[in-house]
mmCIF file of C-alpha atoms in Angstrom:
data_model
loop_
_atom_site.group_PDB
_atom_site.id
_atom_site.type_symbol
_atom_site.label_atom_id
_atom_site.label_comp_id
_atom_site.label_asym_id
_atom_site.label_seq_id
_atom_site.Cartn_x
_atom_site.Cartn_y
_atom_site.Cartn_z
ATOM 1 C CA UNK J 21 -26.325 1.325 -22.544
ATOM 2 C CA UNK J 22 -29.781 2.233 -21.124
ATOM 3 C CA UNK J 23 -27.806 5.948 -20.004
ATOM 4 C CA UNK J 24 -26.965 6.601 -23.361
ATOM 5 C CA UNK J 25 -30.735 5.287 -25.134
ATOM 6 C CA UNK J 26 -32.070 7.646 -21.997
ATOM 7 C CA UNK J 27 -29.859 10.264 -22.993
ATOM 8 C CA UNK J 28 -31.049 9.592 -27.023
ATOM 9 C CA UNK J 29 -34.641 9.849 -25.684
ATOM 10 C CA UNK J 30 -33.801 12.884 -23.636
ATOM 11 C CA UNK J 31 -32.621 14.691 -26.978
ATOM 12 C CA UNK J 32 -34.959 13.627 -29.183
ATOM 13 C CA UNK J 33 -37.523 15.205 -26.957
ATOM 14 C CA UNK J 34 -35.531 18.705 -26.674
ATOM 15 C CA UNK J 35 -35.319 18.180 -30.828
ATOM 16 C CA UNK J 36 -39.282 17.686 -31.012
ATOM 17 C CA UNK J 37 -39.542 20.627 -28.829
ATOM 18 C CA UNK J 38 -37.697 22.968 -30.487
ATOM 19 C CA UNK J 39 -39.324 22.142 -33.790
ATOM 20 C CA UNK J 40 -42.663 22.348 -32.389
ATOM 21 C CA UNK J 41 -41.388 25.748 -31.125
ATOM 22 C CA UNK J 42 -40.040 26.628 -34.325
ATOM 23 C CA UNK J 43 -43.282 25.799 -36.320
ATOM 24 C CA UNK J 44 -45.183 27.926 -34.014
ATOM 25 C CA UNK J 45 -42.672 30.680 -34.005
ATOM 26 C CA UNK J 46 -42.849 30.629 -37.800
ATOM 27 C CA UNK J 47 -47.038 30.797 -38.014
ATOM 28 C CA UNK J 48 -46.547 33.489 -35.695
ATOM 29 C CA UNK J 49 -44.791 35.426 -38.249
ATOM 30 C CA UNK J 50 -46.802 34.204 -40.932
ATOM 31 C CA UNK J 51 -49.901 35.982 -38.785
ATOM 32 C CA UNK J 52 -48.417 39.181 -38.166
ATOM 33 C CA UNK J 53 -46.609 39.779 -41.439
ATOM 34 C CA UNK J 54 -50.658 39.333 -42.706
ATOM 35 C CA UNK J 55 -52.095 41.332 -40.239
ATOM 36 C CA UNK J 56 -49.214 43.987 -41.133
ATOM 37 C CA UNK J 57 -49.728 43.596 -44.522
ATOM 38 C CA UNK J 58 -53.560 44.255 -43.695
ATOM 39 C CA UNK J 59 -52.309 47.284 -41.907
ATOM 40 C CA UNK J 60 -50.376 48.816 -44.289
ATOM 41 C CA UNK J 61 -53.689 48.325 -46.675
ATOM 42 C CA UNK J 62 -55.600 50.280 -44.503
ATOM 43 C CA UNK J 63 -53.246 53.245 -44.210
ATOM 44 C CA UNK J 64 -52.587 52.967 -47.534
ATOM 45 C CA UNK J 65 -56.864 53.414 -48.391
ATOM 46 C CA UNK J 66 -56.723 56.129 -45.673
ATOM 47 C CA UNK J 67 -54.061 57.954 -46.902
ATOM 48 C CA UNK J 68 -55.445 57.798 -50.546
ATOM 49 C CA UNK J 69 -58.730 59.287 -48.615
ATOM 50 C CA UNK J 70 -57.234 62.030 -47.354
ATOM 51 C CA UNK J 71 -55.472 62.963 -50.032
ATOM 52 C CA UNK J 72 -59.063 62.816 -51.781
ATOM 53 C CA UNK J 73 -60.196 64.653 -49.235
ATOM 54 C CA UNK J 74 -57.259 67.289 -49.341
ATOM 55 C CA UNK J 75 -58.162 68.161 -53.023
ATOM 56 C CA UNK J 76 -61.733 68.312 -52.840
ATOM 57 C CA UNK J 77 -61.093 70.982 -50.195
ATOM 58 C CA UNK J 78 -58.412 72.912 -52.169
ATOM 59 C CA UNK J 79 -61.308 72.787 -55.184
ATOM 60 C CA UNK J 80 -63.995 74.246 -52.934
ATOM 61 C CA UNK J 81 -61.365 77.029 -51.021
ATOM 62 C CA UNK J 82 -60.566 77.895 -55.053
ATOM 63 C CA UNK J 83 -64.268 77.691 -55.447
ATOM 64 C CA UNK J 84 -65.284 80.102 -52.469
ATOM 65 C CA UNK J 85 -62.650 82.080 -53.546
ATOM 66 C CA UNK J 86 -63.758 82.342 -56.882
ATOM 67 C CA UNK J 87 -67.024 83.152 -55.609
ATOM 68 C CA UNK J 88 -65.635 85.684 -53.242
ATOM 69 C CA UNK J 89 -64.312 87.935 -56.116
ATOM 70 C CA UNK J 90 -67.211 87.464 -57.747
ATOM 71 C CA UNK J 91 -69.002 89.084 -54.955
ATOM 72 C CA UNK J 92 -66.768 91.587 -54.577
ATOM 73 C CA UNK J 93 -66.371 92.446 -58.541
ATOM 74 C CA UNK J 94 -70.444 92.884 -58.049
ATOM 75 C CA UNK J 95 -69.760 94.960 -55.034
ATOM 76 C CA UNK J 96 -67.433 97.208 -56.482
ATOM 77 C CA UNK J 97 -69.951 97.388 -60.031
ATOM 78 C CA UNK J 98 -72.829 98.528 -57.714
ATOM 79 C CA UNK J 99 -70.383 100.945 -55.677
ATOM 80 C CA UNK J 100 -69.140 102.722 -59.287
ATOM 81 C CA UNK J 101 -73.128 102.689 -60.557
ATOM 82 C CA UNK J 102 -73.847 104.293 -57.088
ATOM 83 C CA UNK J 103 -71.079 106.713 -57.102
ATOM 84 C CA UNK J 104 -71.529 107.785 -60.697
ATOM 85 C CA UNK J 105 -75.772 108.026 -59.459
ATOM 86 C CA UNK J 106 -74.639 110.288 -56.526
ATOM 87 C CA UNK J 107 -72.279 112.798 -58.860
ATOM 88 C CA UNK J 108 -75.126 113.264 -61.391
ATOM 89 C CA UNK J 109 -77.308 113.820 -58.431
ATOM 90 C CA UNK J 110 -74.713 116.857 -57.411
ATOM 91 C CA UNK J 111 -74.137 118.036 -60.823
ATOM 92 C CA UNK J 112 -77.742 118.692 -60.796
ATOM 93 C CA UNK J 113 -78.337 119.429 -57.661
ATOM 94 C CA UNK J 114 -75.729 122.386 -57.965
ATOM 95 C CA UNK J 115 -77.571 123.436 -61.356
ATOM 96 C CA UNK J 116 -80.811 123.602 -59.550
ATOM 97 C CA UNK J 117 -79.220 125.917 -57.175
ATOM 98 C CA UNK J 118 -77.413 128.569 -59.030
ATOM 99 C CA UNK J 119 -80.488 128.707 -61.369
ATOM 100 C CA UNK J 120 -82.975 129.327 -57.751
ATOM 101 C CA UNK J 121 -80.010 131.542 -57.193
ATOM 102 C CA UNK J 122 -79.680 133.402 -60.615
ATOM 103 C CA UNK J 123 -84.071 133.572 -60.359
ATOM 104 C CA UNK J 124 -83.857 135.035 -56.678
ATOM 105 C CA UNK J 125 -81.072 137.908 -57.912
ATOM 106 C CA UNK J 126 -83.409 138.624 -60.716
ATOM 107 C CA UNK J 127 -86.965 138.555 -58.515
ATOM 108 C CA UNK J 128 -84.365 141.395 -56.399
ATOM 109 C CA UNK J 129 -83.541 143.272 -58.909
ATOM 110 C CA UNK J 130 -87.194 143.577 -60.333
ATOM 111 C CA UNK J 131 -88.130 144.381 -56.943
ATOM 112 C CA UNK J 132 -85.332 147.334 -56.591
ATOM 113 C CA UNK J 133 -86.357 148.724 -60.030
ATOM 114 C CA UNK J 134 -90.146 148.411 -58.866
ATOM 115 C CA UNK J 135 -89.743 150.685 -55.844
#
């Protein structure tokens, strides 16, 4: 009689354990589902911010791009202005020249018919 109620005793103890056990097992998971669930919040935020982030530097590359063929569209305008400066410069450059050169062939041939 007393062996069995020890016995009863005995199991009812291992029973109060394991629920004990069990209750804390189950906050457990109740903690780190939450602090997953925070986790996954966080990566979530940070991968929105990235992404942000990963657009506002595609706008600027397109920007500095943009601003890049700007610079050289300019660059290439001043280049033509300059080249079209420096053939006028020749044209008349060459004009001056073959009139010195017609005025000198004329100053000679007043000078032959002089003497």
């Amino acid at each position: 009689h007393t062996h069995t109620h020890k016995c009863r005793e005995e199991l009812s103890l291992i029973h109060h354990k394991a629920a004990k056990r069990e209750s804390r097992f189950a906050e457990e998971k109740l903690r780190l589902e939450l602090e997953n669930s925070a986790l996954q919040n966080m990566l979530d935020e940070n991968m929105a911010t990235i992404g942000g982030l990963q657009r506002q530097l595609e706008m600027e590359g397109e920007d500095r791009a943009g601003a890049l063929g700007r610079a050289e569209d300019r660059w290439r305008a001043e280049c033509g202005e300059l080249q079209l400066k420096y053939d006028r410069l020749q044209e008349a450059s060459s004009r001056r020249c073959a009139e010195l050169a017609r005025e000198v062939w004329e100053l000679r041939a007043l000078t032959k018919h002089a003497s």
